[in-house]
């Protein structure tokens, strides 16, 4: 007992960089908390402009997460269970939005769905539909940058899940859909939840792709991060307060989900 | 590990080794609409002063003022409005502002003017991008719309004038309200629809030394260069009006 405890103690020279790491991550948060005008936060929470941005942020981030779930879980299945999607190139493609600067993501979305874009031109010429500068564009931008978090998490879980359980069910006569629903999904449920939460958090914080692809208009496309940026031009205190509100809301939701859904994150 | 050390060493060498050995760097923050003018003026200033490197950041004036007021290590700051400059001089972070140019608004449309816009009133019915009211170009836009009695159903209130221009150049909006000089600088992708003088709004450009600059003399020389020296010719060539 004591022996394992001693053996697992980290070497002393990891302590200093480790502590520096914690301070590095905590200091900006501490600055935000220390400088936020707490008196006006309650007041701000009641202001129509903030409520509007907050509501838009919550609606779009949840919608983006739902899209990621509906498209992402099947994609992860294909990546782990088929040869065509199992290659390194699909994995690279899925990971790309993760490492791409969000502004570049926004430009790419314009090149695809803008009214002069690959698919957007067709939509515009044939149906007269223009996606940029709409709430739908915000959801698309958020889903584009956030879905990889879900796909990668679920894919990892599928790869490490016990294939023999699925094989056993199949030998006993279960059809593929039944195997997926009754065996595979319950096995990876914690990872789906964890991936969905990561995906949602990323969508909630999305800024660059949204500004580039969807613009910034109150009530339509100005989500909380864009409202923070717009406020920064006028009033630093308001920007700090808005940042605090966004932070509080995300922490509150994460804490309330913890325990019930987040076993996958805690391992 | 060895690779990491090598990378760190290479970075350190690059950072310390660039430029001539005793070059001084003058750091300038300037409004987005000055991008072309100050880039060119800085090159001219550098050739007149071979021992000086001018490093310029371009952003919305309000964002720049916010940075300077927060103590950003800048020597010279140039804004697209007197009001924004005042937020710094009032705070004591910038001193001795000088007006060195004025600019007017114009309607920018994609090449070929697909929506057929001829006047400010036409903007009421097309997809338009404008600057957010908080930045100088947005404030000027609000005044223009008030003067012409036009209500614009804007699709985006953007943080700076170059963002608006980018949307027009990409043909994602039918029109944008920007500065006259921006349309000129944008090249062939964008065309200008002039706004009549009697309703148009002009904005003054101000440049000042940042109070905490440790290169006051050099900063003053750059300010003189753009406000009375050869920089004025550059501004004139790009379509700015001189004070």
Short mmCIF file of C-alpha atoms in Angstrom, two decimals:
data_model
loop_
_atom_site.label_atom_id
_atom_site.label_comp_id
_atom_site.label_asym_id
_atom_site.label_seq_id
_atom_site.Cartn_x
_atom_site.Cartn_y
_atom_site.Cartn_z
CA UNK A 1 0.00 0.00 0.00
CA UNK A 2 2.62 2.51 1.08
CA UNK A 3 4.98 1.16 -1.54
CA UNK A 4 2.59 1.93 -4.40
CA UNK A 5 1.94 5.37 -2.91
CA UNK A 6 5.68 6.09 -2.89
CA UNK A 7 6.15 4.71 -6.38
CA UNK A 8 3.35 6.86 -7.75
CA UNK A 9 4.64 10.07 -6.29
CA UNK A 10 5.79 12.27 -9.20
CA UNK A 11 9.50 13.13 -9.38
CA UNK A 12 10.23 16.42 -7.64
CA UNK A 13 11.37 18.21 -10.77
CA UNK A 14 7.87 17.94 -12.21
CA UNK A 15 6.44 19.91 -9.30
CA UNK A 16 7.65 23.36 -10.35
CA UNK A 17 6.46 23.26 -14.01
CA UNK A 18 3.23 21.60 -12.84
CA UNK A 19 2.51 24.37 -10.36
CA UNK A 20 3.46 27.02 -12.94
CA UNK A 21 1.00 25.30 -15.29
CA UNK A 22 -1.83 25.61 -12.81
CA UNK A 23 -1.04 29.26 -12.09
CA UNK A 24 -0.79 30.00 -15.81
CA UNK A 25 -4.30 28.61 -16.36
CA UNK A 26 -5.78 30.13 -13.22
CA UNK A 27 -4.38 33.67 -13.40
CA UNK A 28 -6.48 34.97 -16.34
CA UNK A 29 -9.59 33.56 -14.68
CA UNK A 30 -8.60 35.21 -11.41
CA UNK A 31 -8.13 38.49 -13.29
CA UNK A 32 -11.59 38.19 -14.80
CA UNK A 33 -13.15 37.47 -11.41
CA UNK A 34 -11.19 40.25 -9.67
CA UNK A 35 -11.89 42.95 -12.27
CA UNK A 36 -15.48 42.08 -13.14
CA UNK A 37 -17.90 44.77 -11.97
CA UNK A 38 -19.94 42.42 -9.78
CA UNK A 39 -22.39 45.15 -8.83
CA UNK A 40 -23.58 45.60 -12.39
CA UNK A 41 -23.68 41.93 -13.36
CA UNK A 42 -27.13 41.37 -11.89
CA UNK A 43 -28.32 44.52 -13.60
CA UNK A 44 -26.76 43.40 -16.91
CA UNK A 45 -28.39 39.98 -16.64
CA UNK A 46 -31.74 41.73 -16.76
CA UNK A 47 -30.93 43.95 -19.74
CA UNK A 48 -32.73 42.99 -22.96
CA UNK A 49 -29.55 43.09 -25.07
CA UNK A 50 -27.74 40.62 -22.82
CA UNK A 51 -30.74 38.32 -22.47
CA UNK A 52 -31.08 38.36 -26.25
CA UNK A 53 -27.43 37.42 -26.78
CA UNK A 54 -27.54 34.79 -24.04
CA UNK A 55 -30.70 33.21 -25.43
CA UNK A 56 -29.27 33.18 -28.95
CA UNK A 57 -26.06 31.59 -27.65
CA UNK A 58 -27.91 28.85 -25.78
CA UNK A 59 -30.26 28.06 -28.68
CA UNK A 60 -27.55 27.96 -31.34
CA UNK A 61 -25.05 25.98 -29.24
CA UNK A 62 -27.67 23.35 -28.36
CA UNK A 63 -28.79 23.15 -32.00
CA UNK A 64 -25.17 22.75 -33.11
CA UNK A 65 -24.67 19.98 -30.54
CA UNK A 66 -27.79 18.16 -31.76
CA UNK A 67 -26.54 18.32 -35.35
CA UNK A 68 -23.17 17.04 -34.20
CA UNK A 69 -24.87 14.11 -32.42
CA UNK A 70 -27.07 13.17 -35.36
CA UNK A 71 -24.23 13.33 -37.89
CA UNK A 72 -21.26 12.64 -35.65
CA UNK A 73 -22.18 9.31 -34.06
CA UNK A 74 -22.90 7.63 -37.43
CA UNK A 75 -19.67 9.14 -38.79
CA UNK A 76 -17.69 7.74 -35.87
CA UNK A 77 -19.35 4.34 -36.48
CA UNK A 78 -18.30 4.41 -40.15
CA UNK A 79 -14.78 5.44 -39.19
CA UNK A 80 -14.34 2.48 -36.86
CA UNK A 81 -16.41 -0.19 -38.59
CA UNK A 82 -15.84 0.31 -42.32
CA UNK A 83 -12.81 0.19 -44.52
CA UNK A 84 -13.83 3.14 -46.72
CA UNK A 85 -14.06 5.59 -43.79
CA UNK A 86 -11.39 3.95 -41.65
CA UNK A 87 -8.46 5.49 -43.46
CA UNK A 88 -6.15 8.15 -42.12
CA UNK A 89 -7.50 10.73 -44.56
CA UNK A 90 -11.01 10.70 -43.08
CA UNK A 91 -9.50 11.08 -39.62
CA UNK A 92 -7.37 14.00 -40.83
CA UNK A 93 -10.40 15.62 -42.44
CA UNK A 94 -12.41 15.30 -39.23
CA UNK A 95 -9.56 16.69 -37.13
CA UNK A 96 -8.86 19.63 -39.44
CA UNK A 97 -11.57 21.99 -38.07
CA UNK A 98 -10.01 21.42 -34.63
CA UNK A 99 -6.65 22.86 -35.61
CA UNK A 100 -7.85 25.34 -38.24
CA UNK A 101 -8.00 28.96 -37.02
CA UNK A 102 -11.74 29.69 -36.62
CA UNK A 103 -11.53 32.72 -38.94
CA UNK A 104 -10.19 30.44 -41.66
CA UNK A 105 -13.12 28.14 -40.90
CA UNK A 106 -15.43 31.09 -41.47
CA UNK A 107 -13.82 31.92 -44.81
CA UNK A 108 -14.08 28.25 -45.80
CA UNK A 109 -17.77 28.21 -44.86
CA UNK A 110 -18.31 31.28 -47.06
CA UNK A 111 -16.53 29.49 -49.90
CA UNK A 112 -18.97 26.61 -49.44
CA UNK A 113 -22.26 28.19 -48.35
CA UNK A 114 -21.85 31.87 -49.25
CA UNK A 115 -23.93 33.11 -52.13
CA UNK A 116 -20.85 32.79 -54.36
CA UNK A 117 -19.85 29.52 -52.71
CA UNK A 118 -19.74 25.96 -54.05
CA UNK A 119 -23.13 24.93 -52.65
CA UNK A 120 -24.34 28.40 -51.70
CA UNK A 121 -24.48 29.67 -55.28
CA UNK A 122 -26.82 26.83 -56.23
CA UNK A 123 -29.04 27.50 -53.21
CA UNK A 124 -29.13 31.19 -54.10
CA UNK A 125 -29.68 30.84 -57.85
CA UNK A 126 -32.26 28.04 -57.66
CA UNK A 127 -34.10 28.70 -54.41
CA UNK A 128 -33.12 32.29 -53.60
CA UNK A 129 -31.80 31.10 -50.22
CA UNK A 130 -28.91 32.97 -48.62
CA UNK A 131 -27.35 31.34 -45.58
CA UNK A 132 -24.77 33.93 -44.36
CA UNK A 133 -25.97 36.49 -41.82
CA UNK A 134 -28.76 34.23 -40.54
CA UNK A 135 -29.15 32.38 -37.26
CA UNK A 136 -28.80 29.19 -39.29
CA UNK A 137 -25.35 30.39 -40.32
CA UNK A 138 -24.40 30.71 -36.64
CA UNK A 139 -25.51 27.11 -36.02
CA UNK A 140 -23.56 25.91 -39.07
CA UNK A 141 -20.41 27.75 -37.98
CA UNK A 142 -20.67 26.35 -34.45
CA UNK A 143 -21.37 22.81 -35.66
CA UNK A 144 -18.43 22.98 -38.07
CA UNK A 145 -15.87 23.87 -35.41
CA UNK A 146 -17.41 21.82 -32.57
CA UNK A 147 -18.44 18.52 -34.19
CA UNK A 148 -14.88 17.13 -34.33
CA UNK A 149 -14.80 17.08 -30.51
CA UNK A 150 -17.76 14.72 -30.50
CA UNK A 151 -16.58 12.56 -33.40
CA UNK A 152 -13.08 12.08 -31.97
CA UNK A 153 -14.40 11.26 -28.49
CA UNK A 154 -16.98 8.76 -29.75
CA UNK A 155 -14.54 7.24 -32.22
CA UNK A 156 -12.04 6.62 -29.42
CA UNK A 157 -14.72 4.94 -27.33
CA UNK A 158 -15.83 2.74 -30.24
CA UNK A 159 -12.27 1.62 -30.92
CA UNK A 160 -11.64 0.65 -27.31
CA UNK A 161 -15.07 -0.94 -26.70
CA UNK A 162 -15.22 -4.73 -26.49
CA UNK A 163 -16.08 -6.00 -29.99
CA UNK A 164 -16.87 -9.47 -28.63
CA UNK A 165 -20.11 -8.19 -27.07
CA UNK A 166 -21.36 -7.05 -30.47
CA UNK A 167 -20.22 -10.30 -32.07
CA UNK A 168 -21.98 -12.32 -29.40
CA UNK A 169 -25.24 -10.45 -29.94
CA UNK A 170 -24.95 -10.95 -33.70
CA UNK A 171 -24.31 -14.70 -33.33
CA UNK A 172 -27.42 -14.90 -31.16
CA UNK A 173 -29.40 -13.53 -34.09
CA UNK A 174 -29.62 -9.81 -33.36
CA UNK A 175 -29.87 -7.67 -36.46
CA UNK A 176 -27.31 -4.86 -37.02
CA UNK A 177 -29.75 -2.13 -35.95
CA UNK A 178 -30.59 -4.02 -32.76
CA UNK A 179 -26.91 -4.56 -32.01
CA UNK A 180 -26.24 -0.86 -32.51
CA UNK A 181 -29.18 0.21 -30.35
CA UNK A 182 -28.97 -2.39 -27.57
CA UNK A 183 -25.22 -3.07 -27.33
CA UNK A 184 -23.06 -0.42 -29.02
CA UNK A 185 -24.91 2.73 -27.93
CA UNK A 186 -25.17 1.77 -24.22
CA UNK A 187 -21.47 0.80 -24.23
CA UNK A 188 -20.34 4.19 -25.51
CA UNK A 189 -23.06 6.30 -23.85
CA UNK A 190 -20.67 7.95 -21.34
CA UNK A 191 -18.34 8.97 -24.15
CA UNK A 192 -21.22 10.32 -26.22
CA UNK A 193 -22.23 12.46 -23.24
CA UNK A 194 -18.67 13.63 -22.70
CA UNK A 195 -18.20 14.40 -26.39
CA UNK A 196 -21.51 16.25 -26.52
CA UNK A 197 -20.53 18.43 -23.56
CA UNK A 198 -17.13 19.27 -25.08
CA UNK A 199 -18.85 20.01 -28.38
CA UNK A 200 -21.45 22.22 -26.71
CA UNK A 201 -18.84 24.16 -24.76
CA UNK A 202 -16.83 24.77 -27.93
CA UNK A 203 -19.98 25.87 -29.77
CA UNK A 204 -20.93 28.24 -26.95
CA UNK A 205 -17.55 29.95 -27.12
CA UNK A 206 -17.36 30.13 -30.92
CA UNK A 207 -16.30 33.55 -32.20
CA UNK A 208 -14.12 33.73 -35.30
CA UNK A 209 -16.06 31.54 -37.70
CA UNK A 210 -19.33 33.08 -36.54
CA UNK A 211 -18.18 36.69 -37.13
CA UNK A 212 -16.76 35.82 -40.55
CA UNK A 213 -19.58 33.62 -41.80
CA UNK A 214 -22.65 34.90 -39.95
CA UNK A 215 -21.79 38.51 -39.12
CA UNK A 216 -22.75 40.29 -35.94
CA UNK A 217 -26.31 41.54 -35.58
CA UNK A 218 -28.20 41.76 -32.26
CA UNK A 219 -30.87 39.10 -31.93
CA UNK A 220 -29.93 37.33 -35.16
CA UNK A 221 -26.25 36.46 -35.12
CA UNK A 222 -24.68 38.33 -32.18
CA UNK A 223 -24.01 35.53 -29.70
CA UNK A 224 -22.43 36.16 -26.29
CA UNK A 225 -18.79 36.03 -27.47
CA UNK A 226 -19.59 38.54 -30.23
CA UNK A 227 -21.46 40.70 -27.73
CA UNK A 228 -18.37 40.66 -25.51
CA UNK A 229 -16.23 41.78 -28.43
CA UNK A 230 -18.71 44.51 -29.41
CA UNK A 231 -18.84 45.74 -25.80
CA UNK A 232 -15.05 45.87 -25.60
CA UNK A 233 -15.13 48.73 -28.10
CA UNK A 234 -17.20 50.90 -25.78
CA UNK A 235 -16.98 49.78 -22.22
CA UNK A 236 -14.39 47.45 -20.78
CA UNK A 237 -16.44 46.97 -17.62
CA UNK A 238 -19.42 45.77 -19.63
CA UNK A 239 -17.21 43.38 -21.60
CA UNK A 240 -15.82 41.97 -18.35
CA UNK A 241 -19.31 41.58 -16.92
CA UNK A 242 -20.56 39.85 -20.07
CA UNK A 243 -17.55 37.50 -20.03
CA UNK A 244 -18.33 36.68 -16.41
CA UNK A 245 -21.96 35.93 -17.28
CA UNK A 246 -20.90 33.60 -20.09
CA UNK A 247 -18.40 31.88 -17.82
CA UNK A 248 -20.93 31.49 -14.99
CA UNK A 249 -23.57 30.06 -17.31
CA UNK A 250 -21.20 27.48 -18.79
CA UNK A 251 -19.80 26.48 -15.38
CA UNK A 252 -23.32 26.24 -13.95
CA UNK A 253 -24.47 23.96 -16.75
CA UNK A 254 -21.34 21.82 -16.61
CA UNK A 255 -21.64 21.38 -12.84
CA UNK A 256 -25.33 20.49 -13.06
CA UNK A 257 -24.56 17.87 -15.73
CA UNK A 258 -21.62 16.45 -13.80
CA UNK A 259 -22.20 13.19 -12.04
CA UNK A 260 -25.22 12.25 -14.09
CA UNK A 261 -23.75 12.48 -17.56
CA UNK A 262 -20.10 13.10 -17.26
CA UNK A 263 -18.64 9.81 -16.04
CA UNK A 264 -16.97 9.62 -19.41
CA UNK A 265 -15.06 12.83 -18.76
CA UNK A 266 -13.96 11.83 -15.29
CA UNK A 267 -12.92 8.29 -16.20
CA UNK B 1 13.48 16.94 -25.95
CA UNK B 2 16.52 17.75 -28.06
CA UNK B 3 14.17 18.83 -30.84
CA UNK B 4 12.35 21.16 -28.43
CA UNK B 5 15.61 22.69 -27.24
CA UNK B 6 16.69 23.20 -30.84
CA UNK B 7 13.42 24.90 -31.65
CA UNK B 8 13.69 27.16 -28.63
CA UNK B 9 17.24 28.08 -29.54
CA UNK B 10 16.30 28.78 -33.14
CA UNK B 11 13.43 30.99 -32.01
CA UNK B 12 15.66 32.91 -29.62
CA UNK B 13 18.21 33.48 -32.38
CA UNK B 14 15.55 34.65 -34.80
CA UNK B 15 14.03 37.04 -32.29
CA UNK B 16 17.30 38.63 -31.23
CA UNK B 17 19.01 38.39 -34.58
CA UNK B 18 16.58 40.09 -36.92
CA UNK B 19 17.12 43.56 -38.28
CA UNK B 20 20.29 45.55 -38.06
CA UNK B 21 22.11 45.34 -34.78
CA UNK B 22 21.16 48.75 -33.32
CA UNK B 23 17.76 49.26 -35.02
CA UNK B 24 15.15 51.02 -32.96
CA UNK B 25 11.55 49.90 -33.28
CA UNK B 26 8.74 52.44 -33.31
CA UNK B 27 5.42 50.80 -32.49
CA UNK B 28 2.36 52.41 -34.07
CA UNK B 29 -1.34 51.57 -33.61
CA UNK B 30 -3.53 52.90 -36.40
CA UNK B 31 -7.19 52.79 -37.46
CA UNK B 32 -8.12 50.09 -40.01
CA UNK B 33 -8.88 52.66 -42.67
CA UNK B 34 -5.26 53.85 -42.52
CA UNK B 35 -3.89 50.42 -43.48
CA UNK B 36 -2.60 51.37 -46.95
CA UNK B 37 -1.63 54.95 -46.08
CA UNK B 38 0.39 54.14 -42.96
CA UNK B 39 2.01 51.06 -44.48
CA UNK B 40 3.35 53.24 -47.29
CA UNK B 41 4.18 56.20 -45.05
CA UNK B 42 6.08 53.89 -42.68
CA UNK B 43 8.19 52.56 -45.54
CA UNK B 44 9.06 56.11 -46.58
CA UNK B 45 9.86 56.98 -42.96
CA UNK B 46 12.11 53.92 -42.70
CA UNK B 47 14.06 54.86 -45.82
CA UNK B 48 14.58 58.34 -44.39
CA UNK B 49 15.65 56.82 -41.07
CA UNK B 50 17.54 53.60 -41.85
CA UNK B 51 18.12 52.83 -38.17
CA UNK B 52 14.38 52.70 -37.44
CA UNK B 53 11.91 49.84 -37.81
CA UNK B 54 8.27 50.92 -37.81
CA UNK B 55 5.90 48.20 -36.63
CA UNK B 56 2.19 48.97 -37.14
CA UNK B 57 -0.96 47.30 -35.80
CA UNK B 58 -4.22 48.07 -37.59
CA UNK B 59 -7.61 47.63 -35.89
CA UNK B 60 -10.83 49.49 -35.14
CA UNK B 61 -10.04 52.82 -33.46
CA UNK B 62 -12.02 51.96 -30.34
CA UNK B 63 -10.19 48.69 -29.89
CA UNK B 64 -6.87 50.52 -30.23
CA UNK B 65 -7.92 53.16 -27.69
CA UNK B 66 -8.95 50.38 -25.33
CA UNK B 67 -5.52 48.76 -25.72
CA UNK B 68 -3.63 52.00 -25.17
CA UNK B 69 -5.76 52.80 -22.12
CA UNK B 70 -4.91 49.34 -20.78
CA UNK B 71 -1.20 50.12 -21.07
CA UNK B 72 -0.29 48.54 -24.42
CA UNK B 73 3.39 49.20 -25.24
CA UNK B 74 2.74 51.56 -28.14
CA UNK B 75 4.59 54.76 -29.12
CA UNK B 76 2.14 56.40 -31.54
CA UNK B 77 -1.61 56.00 -31.91
CA UNK B 78 -3.78 57.21 -34.82
CA UNK B 79 -7.59 57.12 -34.73
CA UNK B 80 -10.36 57.78 -37.23
CA UNK B 81 -12.23 60.21 -34.98
CA UNK B 82 -11.62 62.99 -32.51
CA UNK B 83 -13.97 61.35 -30.03
CA UNK B 84 -11.96 58.14 -29.88
CA UNK B 85 -8.75 60.11 -29.51
CA UNK B 86 -10.39 62.00 -26.64
CA UNK B 87 -10.95 58.74 -24.70
CA UNK B 88 -7.14 58.48 -24.54
CA UNK B 89 -6.20 62.14 -24.03
CA UNK B 90 -8.86 62.39 -21.29
CA UNK B 91 -7.39 59.31 -19.62
CA UNK B 92 -3.93 60.84 -19.96
CA UNK B 93 -2.60 57.87 -21.95
CA UNK B 94 -1.97 59.93 -25.12
CA UNK B 95 -0.84 63.54 -25.50
CA UNK B 96 -0.65 66.34 -28.06
CA UNK B 97 -3.13 65.03 -30.68
CA UNK B 98 -2.87 66.51 -34.18
CA UNK B 99 -5.42 66.24 -36.97
CA UNK B 100 -3.64 65.04 -40.11
CA UNK B 101 -6.40 64.01 -42.55
CA UNK B 102 -10.12 63.80 -43.12
CA UNK B 103 -12.16 61.17 -44.90
CA UNK B 104 -15.71 60.84 -46.18
CA UNK B 105 -18.14 58.00 -46.39
CA UNK B 106 -18.97 56.16 -49.59
CA UNK B 107 -21.19 53.26 -50.53
CA UNK B 108 -19.16 50.22 -51.54
CA UNK B 109 -20.79 47.70 -53.87
CA UNK B 110 -19.47 44.48 -55.44
CA UNK B 111 -18.01 44.76 -58.94
CA UNK B 112 -20.75 45.46 -61.47
CA UNK B 113 -23.12 46.76 -58.78
CA UNK B 114 -25.46 43.72 -59.08
CA UNK B 115 -28.17 45.26 -56.91
CA UNK B 116 -28.17 48.50 -58.95
CA UNK B 117 -27.61 50.90 -56.06
CA UNK B 118 -27.54 54.59 -56.90
CA UNK B 119 -28.11 56.41 -53.62
CA UNK B 120 -28.22 56.02 -49.85
CA UNK B 121 -32.00 55.63 -50.04
CA UNK B 122 -31.55 52.44 -52.10
CA UNK B 123 -29.85 50.79 -49.12
CA UNK B 124 -33.19 50.42 -47.38
CA UNK B 125 -34.09 47.40 -49.50
CA UNK B 126 -30.81 45.49 -49.99
CA UNK B 127 -28.47 43.43 -47.83
CA UNK B 128 -26.11 45.95 -46.30
CA UNK B 129 -23.18 45.65 -43.92
CA UNK B 130 -22.21 48.64 -41.79
CA UNK B 131 -19.78 49.34 -38.94
CA UNK B 132 -21.08 48.94 -35.40
CA UNK B 133 -22.23 52.30 -33.95
CA UNK B 134 -19.46 52.09 -31.34
CA UNK B 135 -16.60 52.53 -33.84
CA UNK B 136 -15.98 55.83 -35.71
CA UNK B 137 -17.11 54.58 -39.13
CA UNK B 138 -20.31 53.30 -37.50
CA UNK B 139 -20.95 56.61 -35.75
CA UNK B 140 -20.47 58.43 -39.05
CA UNK B 141 -22.80 55.93 -40.74
CA UNK B 142 -25.52 56.57 -38.14
CA UNK B 143 -25.24 60.30 -38.79
CA UNK B 144 -25.41 59.79 -42.57
CA UNK B 145 -28.54 57.67 -42.24
CA UNK B 146 -30.11 60.25 -39.93
CA UNK B 147 -29.31 63.06 -42.36
CA UNK B 148 -30.79 61.20 -45.32
CA UNK B 149 -33.72 59.82 -43.32
CA UNK B 150 -32.86 56.29 -44.43
CA UNK B 151 -33.48 53.18 -42.39
CA UNK B 152 -31.10 50.39 -43.26
CA UNK B 153 -31.93 46.84 -42.36
CA UNK B 154 -28.25 45.93 -41.91
CA UNK B 155 -27.29 42.26 -41.89
CA UNK B 156 -24.21 42.87 -39.78
CA UNK B 157 -22.82 45.55 -37.46
CA UNK B 158 -19.12 44.95 -37.90
CA UNK B 159 -16.21 45.74 -35.57
CA UNK B 160 -14.20 47.65 -38.20
CA UNK B 161 -14.38 49.08 -41.69
CA UNK B 162 -12.19 46.41 -43.31
CA UNK B 163 -14.60 43.68 -42.21
CA UNK B 164 -17.45 45.53 -43.96
CA UNK B 165 -15.31 45.95 -47.07
CA UNK B 166 -14.38 42.25 -47.04
CA UNK B 167 -18.04 41.27 -47.10
CA UNK B 168 -18.64 43.54 -50.11
CA UNK B 169 -15.55 42.27 -51.92
CA UNK B 170 -16.70 38.67 -51.35
CA UNK B 171 -20.08 39.63 -52.82
CA UNK B 172 -21.86 38.37 -49.71
CA UNK B 173 -23.69 41.66 -49.25
CA UNK B 174 -25.15 44.03 -51.84
CA UNK B 175 -23.60 47.12 -50.28
CA UNK B 176 -21.57 48.41 -47.38
CA UNK B 177 -20.97 51.86 -45.96
CA UNK B 178 -17.24 52.53 -45.67
CA UNK B 179 -14.75 55.38 -46.10
CA UNK B 180 -14.17 56.68 -49.62
CA UNK B 181 -10.47 55.80 -49.36
CA UNK B 182 -11.25 52.17 -48.50
CA UNK B 183 -13.09 51.61 -51.77
CA UNK B 184 -10.14 53.00 -53.65
CA UNK B 185 -7.73 50.76 -51.74
CA UNK B 186 -9.85 47.63 -52.28
CA UNK B 187 -9.10 47.50 -56.00
CA UNK B 188 -11.24 46.00 -58.72
CA UNK B 189 -13.52 43.79 -56.61
CA UNK B 190 -15.35 46.80 -55.19
CA UNK B 191 -16.91 49.88 -56.75
CA UNK B 192 -17.85 53.16 -55.07
CA UNK B 193 -21.18 54.93 -55.23
CA UNK B 194 -20.50 58.54 -54.24
CA UNK B 195 -22.59 60.20 -51.56
CA UNK B 196 -23.55 63.86 -52.25
CA UNK B 197 -21.52 66.37 -50.25
CA UNK B 198 -24.52 68.02 -48.62
CA UNK B 199 -25.45 64.84 -46.71
CA UNK B 200 -22.07 63.16 -46.46
CA UNK B 201 -20.30 62.88 -43.14
CA UNK B 202 -16.59 63.51 -42.80
CA UNK B 203 -14.40 62.28 -40.01
CA UNK B 204 -11.11 63.67 -38.78
CA UNK B 205 -8.00 61.55 -38.33
CA UNK B 206 -5.89 62.27 -35.27
CA UNK B 207 -2.44 61.10 -34.35
CA UNK B 208 -0.82 61.42 -30.93
CA UNK B 209 2.14 60.25 -28.91
CA UNK B 210 1.42 57.66 -26.24
CA UNK B 211 2.31 59.20 -22.88
CA UNK B 212 4.32 56.21 -21.65
CA UNK B 213 6.40 55.91 -24.82
CA UNK B 214 10.11 55.75 -24.03
CA UNK B 215 10.94 57.05 -27.52
CA UNK B 216 9.20 60.42 -27.36
CA UNK B 217 11.54 62.16 -29.81
CA UNK B 218 11.24 59.43 -32.43
CA UNK B 219 7.46 59.28 -31.95
CA UNK B 220 7.22 63.04 -32.48
CA UNK B 221 9.28 62.75 -35.64
CA UNK B 222 6.89 60.15 -37.05
CA UNK B 223 3.88 62.28 -36.10
CA UNK B 224 5.46 65.26 -37.86
CA UNK B 225 6.21 63.05 -40.87
CA UNK B 226 2.55 62.11 -41.37
CA UNK B 227 0.93 65.39 -40.28
CA UNK B 228 3.08 67.97 -42.07
CA UNK B 229 5.87 66.06 -43.81
CA UNK B 230 6.04 63.66 -46.77
CA UNK B 231 3.28 61.48 -45.25
CA UNK B 232 0.75 64.09 -46.37
CA UNK B 233 1.55 63.36 -50.02
CA UNK B 234 0.94 59.64 -49.43
CA UNK B 235 -2.43 60.40 -47.82
CA UNK B 236 -3.35 62.74 -50.66
CA UNK B 237 -2.47 60.10 -53.28
CA UNK B 238 -4.75 57.60 -51.56
CA UNK B 239 -7.73 59.96 -51.61
CA UNK B 240 -7.67 61.39 -48.10
CA UNK B 241 -8.43 65.08 -47.73
CA UNK B 242 -5.79 67.10 -45.95
CA UNK B 243 -6.67 69.43 -43.06
#
